[in-house]
Short mmCIF file of C-alpha atoms in Angstrom, two decimals:
data_model
loop_
_atom_site.label_atom_id
_atom_site.label_comp_id
_atom_site.label_asym_id
_atom_site.label_seq_id
_atom_site.Cartn_x
_atom_site.Cartn_y
_atom_site.Cartn_z
CA MET A 127 48.55 -91.88 -10.23
CA SER A 128 46.37 -88.94 -9.32
CA THR A 129 42.69 -88.53 -10.03
CA ASN A 130 41.27 -85.21 -11.20
CA ASP A 131 40.81 -83.95 -7.64
CA GLY A 132 44.38 -84.73 -6.60
CA ARG A 133 43.65 -87.94 -4.70
CA THR A 134 45.18 -91.29 -5.59
CA PRO A 135 43.23 -94.51 -6.19
CA GLN A 136 44.74 -95.80 -2.93
CA ASP A 137 42.72 -93.13 -1.06
CA THR A 138 39.30 -93.55 -2.63
CA GLU A 139 36.34 -95.89 -2.74
CA VAL A 140 33.18 -96.07 -4.83
CA THR A 141 29.86 -97.50 -3.64
CA LEU A 142 27.70 -99.02 -6.35
CA ASP A 143 24.09 -97.98 -6.78
CA ALA A 144 21.44 -98.89 -9.32
CA SER A 145 22.86 -96.40 -11.82
CA SER A 146 26.61 -97.02 -11.54
CA LEU A 147 25.99 -100.76 -11.47
CA ARG A 148 25.34 -100.60 -15.21
CA GLY A 149 28.97 -99.65 -15.79
CA LEU A 150 30.29 -102.83 -14.16
CA ALA A 151 27.64 -105.34 -15.17
CA HIS A 152 29.94 -107.27 -17.47
CA PRO A 153 32.64 -109.80 -16.49
CA LEU A 154 35.22 -108.23 -18.80
CA ARG A 155 34.77 -104.80 -17.23
CA VAL A 156 35.20 -106.33 -13.79
CA LYS A 157 38.46 -107.89 -14.98
CA PHE A 158 39.70 -104.71 -16.68
CA LEU A 159 39.06 -102.64 -13.57
CA ASP A 160 40.88 -105.18 -11.42
CA LEU A 161 43.90 -105.10 -13.76
CA LEU A 162 44.04 -101.30 -13.74
CA ARG A 163 43.84 -101.24 -9.96
CA THR A 164 46.43 -103.92 -9.32
CA GLU A 165 48.86 -103.40 -12.22
CA GLY A 166 48.47 -99.68 -12.87
CA PRO A 167 47.63 -97.70 -16.03
CA ALA A 168 47.39 -99.56 -19.32
CA THR A 169 46.42 -99.08 -22.93
CA VAL A 170 43.44 -100.78 -24.53
CA THR A 171 45.91 -102.94 -26.47
CA ARG A 172 47.55 -104.18 -23.29
CA LEU A 173 44.20 -104.91 -21.65
CA ALA A 174 43.14 -106.84 -24.74
CA ASP A 175 46.37 -108.85 -24.70
CA ARG A 176 46.06 -109.61 -20.97
CA THR A 177 42.52 -110.93 -21.35
CA GLY A 178 42.63 -112.51 -24.80
CA VAL A 179 39.94 -110.34 -26.41
CA SER A 180 40.00 -108.14 -29.49
CA SER A 181 41.10 -104.52 -29.27
CA ALA A 182 37.68 -103.46 -30.55
CA SER A 183 35.94 -105.30 -27.72
CA ALA A 184 38.41 -103.98 -25.14
CA SER A 185 37.96 -100.42 -26.42
CA TYR A 186 34.17 -100.61 -26.09
CA HIS A 187 34.28 -101.87 -22.52
CA VAL A 188 36.92 -99.35 -21.44
CA ARG A 189 34.70 -96.57 -22.83
CA GLN A 190 31.82 -97.93 -20.77
CA LEU A 191 33.97 -97.91 -17.64
CA ALA A 192 34.96 -94.32 -18.39
CA GLN A 193 31.36 -93.26 -19.04
CA TYR A 194 30.35 -94.44 -15.57
CA GLY A 195 33.37 -92.90 -13.84
CA PHE A 196 35.39 -96.01 -12.98
CA VAL A 197 38.39 -95.18 -15.17
CA GLU A 198 39.85 -92.07 -16.74
CA GLU A 199 42.58 -91.21 -19.20
CA GLN A 200 46.10 -91.02 -17.78
CA ALA A 201 48.02 -87.93 -18.83
CA ARG A 202 51.47 -88.94 -20.03
CA SER A 203 54.49 -86.89 -21.03
CA GLY A 204 56.38 -87.37 -24.26
CA GLY A 205 53.42 -87.57 -26.59
CA GLY A 206 52.57 -90.84 -28.26
CA ARG A 207 49.35 -91.83 -29.96
CA GLU A 208 48.15 -94.52 -27.54
CA ARG A 209 45.77 -93.53 -24.78
CA TRP A 210 46.53 -94.83 -21.31
CA TRP A 211 43.76 -95.51 -18.79
CA LYS A 212 43.84 -95.66 -15.02
CA ALA A 213 41.42 -96.63 -12.26
CA VAL A 214 39.75 -93.76 -10.44
CA HIS A 215 39.07 -95.62 -7.19
CA ARG A 216 41.00 -98.06 -5.04
CA THR A 217 38.03 -100.30 -4.19
CA THR A 218 34.38 -100.92 -4.99
CA ARG A 219 31.89 -101.31 -2.16
CA VAL A 220 28.61 -103.14 -2.69
CA ARG A 221 25.64 -102.97 -0.33
CA PRO A 222 23.26 -105.74 -1.45
CA ALA A 223 20.29 -103.91 0.09
CA ASP A 224 20.87 -101.04 -2.38
CA LEU A 225 20.70 -103.42 -5.34
CA VAL A 226 17.18 -104.65 -4.68
CA GLY A 227 14.66 -102.99 -6.97
CA SER A 228 13.38 -103.59 -10.46
CA ASP A 229 13.96 -106.77 -12.42
CA GLU A 230 16.54 -104.85 -14.45
CA VAL A 231 18.53 -103.89 -11.35
CA GLY A 232 18.35 -107.47 -10.10
CA ALA A 233 19.67 -108.76 -13.41
CA LEU A 234 22.51 -106.21 -13.44
CA ALA A 235 23.43 -107.08 -9.85
CA ASP A 236 23.43 -110.78 -10.72
CA THR A 237 25.73 -110.21 -13.71
CA TYR A 238 28.12 -108.05 -11.69
CA LEU A 239 28.33 -110.39 -8.71
CA ARG A 240 28.87 -113.43 -10.95
CA GLY A 241 31.66 -111.55 -12.72
CA VAL A 242 33.29 -110.79 -9.38
CA THR A 243 33.08 -114.38 -8.14
CA ALA A 244 34.47 -115.65 -11.45
CA LEU A 245 37.42 -113.28 -11.02
CA TYR A 246 37.95 -114.51 -7.46
CA ALA A 247 37.92 -118.13 -8.63
CA GLU A 248 40.42 -117.35 -11.41
CA GLN A 249 42.76 -115.60 -8.99
CA THR A 250 42.56 -118.52 -6.56
CA GLN A 251 43.35 -121.03 -9.30
CA ARG A 252 46.37 -119.00 -10.41
CA ALA A 253 47.57 -118.81 -6.80
CA ILE A 254 47.31 -122.60 -6.49
CA ASP A 255 49.21 -123.02 -9.77
CA GLU A 256 52.04 -120.84 -8.43
CA LEU A 257 52.07 -122.32 -4.93
CA PRO A 258 54.93 -124.79 -5.58
CA GLN A 259 57.12 -121.93 -6.81
CA LEU A 260 56.68 -119.78 -3.68
CA PRO A 261 59.27 -119.53 -0.92
CA ALA A 262 58.45 -121.77 2.05
CA GLU A 263 57.51 -118.87 4.34
CA TRP A 264 54.90 -117.61 1.85
CA ARG A 265 53.45 -121.09 1.38
CA ALA A 266 53.13 -121.39 5.14
CA ALA A 267 51.45 -117.97 5.43
CA SER A 268 48.83 -118.58 2.72
CA THR A 269 45.46 -120.26 3.23
CA THR A 270 42.30 -121.29 1.37
CA SER A 271 40.11 -121.98 4.40
CA ASP A 272 36.39 -121.92 5.00
CA PHE A 273 34.41 -122.13 8.24
CA GLU A 274 30.87 -123.20 9.12
CA LEU A 275 29.30 -120.98 11.80
CA ARG A 276 25.80 -120.62 13.22
CA LEU A 277 25.02 -116.90 13.49
CA SER A 278 22.17 -114.42 13.46
CA ALA A 279 22.04 -111.77 10.73
CA ASP A 280 23.30 -109.20 13.27
CA GLN A 281 26.19 -111.45 14.28
CA LEU A 282 27.17 -112.02 10.65
CA LYS A 283 27.10 -108.26 10.01
CA SER A 284 29.24 -107.69 13.09
CA LEU A 285 31.73 -110.36 12.04
CA VAL A 286 32.12 -108.87 8.55
CA GLU A 287 32.59 -105.36 9.98
CA GLU A 288 35.23 -106.63 12.39
CA ILE A 289 37.11 -108.30 9.53
CA PHE A 290 36.93 -105.07 7.52
CA ARG A 291 38.33 -103.08 10.46
CA THR A 292 41.23 -105.52 10.73
CA VAL A 293 41.94 -105.23 7.01
CA GLU A 294 41.90 -101.42 7.22
CA ARG A 295 44.39 -101.55 10.10
CA TYR A 296 46.83 -103.57 8.04
CA ARG A 297 46.20 -101.35 5.01
CA ALA A 298 46.95 -98.25 7.08
CA GLU A 299 50.35 -99.71 7.96
CA GLY A 300 51.16 -99.53 4.24
CA GLY A 301 53.35 -102.63 4.20
CA ARG A 302 55.56 -101.35 7.01
CA THR A 303 57.07 -104.17 9.06
CA ALA A 304 59.27 -104.39 12.08
CA ASP A 305 62.99 -104.88 11.51
CA GLY A 306 63.70 -108.44 10.48
CA ALA A 307 60.05 -109.20 9.65
CA GLY A 308 60.87 -110.04 6.06
CA GLU A 309 60.01 -108.53 2.70
CA THR A 310 56.48 -107.49 1.79
CA ALA A 311 54.48 -108.35 -1.32
CA PRO A 312 51.01 -107.46 -2.65
CA VAL A 313 48.51 -109.83 -1.03
CA THR A 314 44.96 -110.66 -2.17
CA LEU A 315 42.49 -111.34 0.64
CA GLN A 316 39.12 -112.66 -0.51
CA ILE A 317 36.10 -112.65 1.80
CA GLN A 318 32.75 -114.27 1.13
CA ALA A 319 30.16 -114.48 3.91
CA PHE A 320 26.60 -115.68 3.33
CA PRO A 321 23.93 -118.03 4.71
CA ARG A 322 24.47 -121.57 3.51
CA PRO A 323 22.52 -121.84 0.24
CA GLY A 324 19.08 -123.36 0.71
CA THR A 325 18.82 -122.93 4.48
CA LEU A 326 16.76 -119.73 4.45
CA THR A 327 15.00 -120.12 1.10
CA GLY A 328 14.00 -123.74 1.44
CA SER A 329 15.43 -124.52 -1.98
CA GLU A 330 17.64 -127.47 -2.72
CA PRO A 331 21.33 -126.71 -3.30
CA HIS A 332 22.14 -126.54 -6.99
CA GLU A 333 24.12 -129.53 -8.18
CA PRO A 334 26.70 -128.78 -10.88
CA GLU A 335 25.98 -130.47 -14.20
#
């Protein structure tokens, strides 16, 4: 899967700003982009089937993703009337400091981030559903852990950067393992790092209804 400049999505990254944020400020677009990145090119019909929405709705949101440069049409041999779409970038990077501005930007950032966290929660639930079906070694290797730390803002930033460097090292290995290390499989690693809600703002934690 090559982009227009010859690179593959596995080699590229996009950083959101106030303008490009508009293209992803919808939970369905977040989900579509994730599907195209993880499962490869798809038609609007397939995306609609995978997410349980109408083809008309899927078509609109795919066009929005294309307008803002997140997806593009996949050239395919052999003709055919259906258009196939692919992701342009491997990952999306978000710098919260860049998303502070007008009320409109704040609202778009809120919508995008809530769409991302909803996707994370859905993926985690599916992983838990499938856990009993996994081989023992994969069950033993998986985790859904959280940790309570007391850090400064600089320490938190350093911790996140160190985790990112570790992830990039494993990504650079491209799934290569030593002889006898076992088969590889696509792995989702989710990272959330933030001050405990309420501790810096003085607000009470929100209780679910």
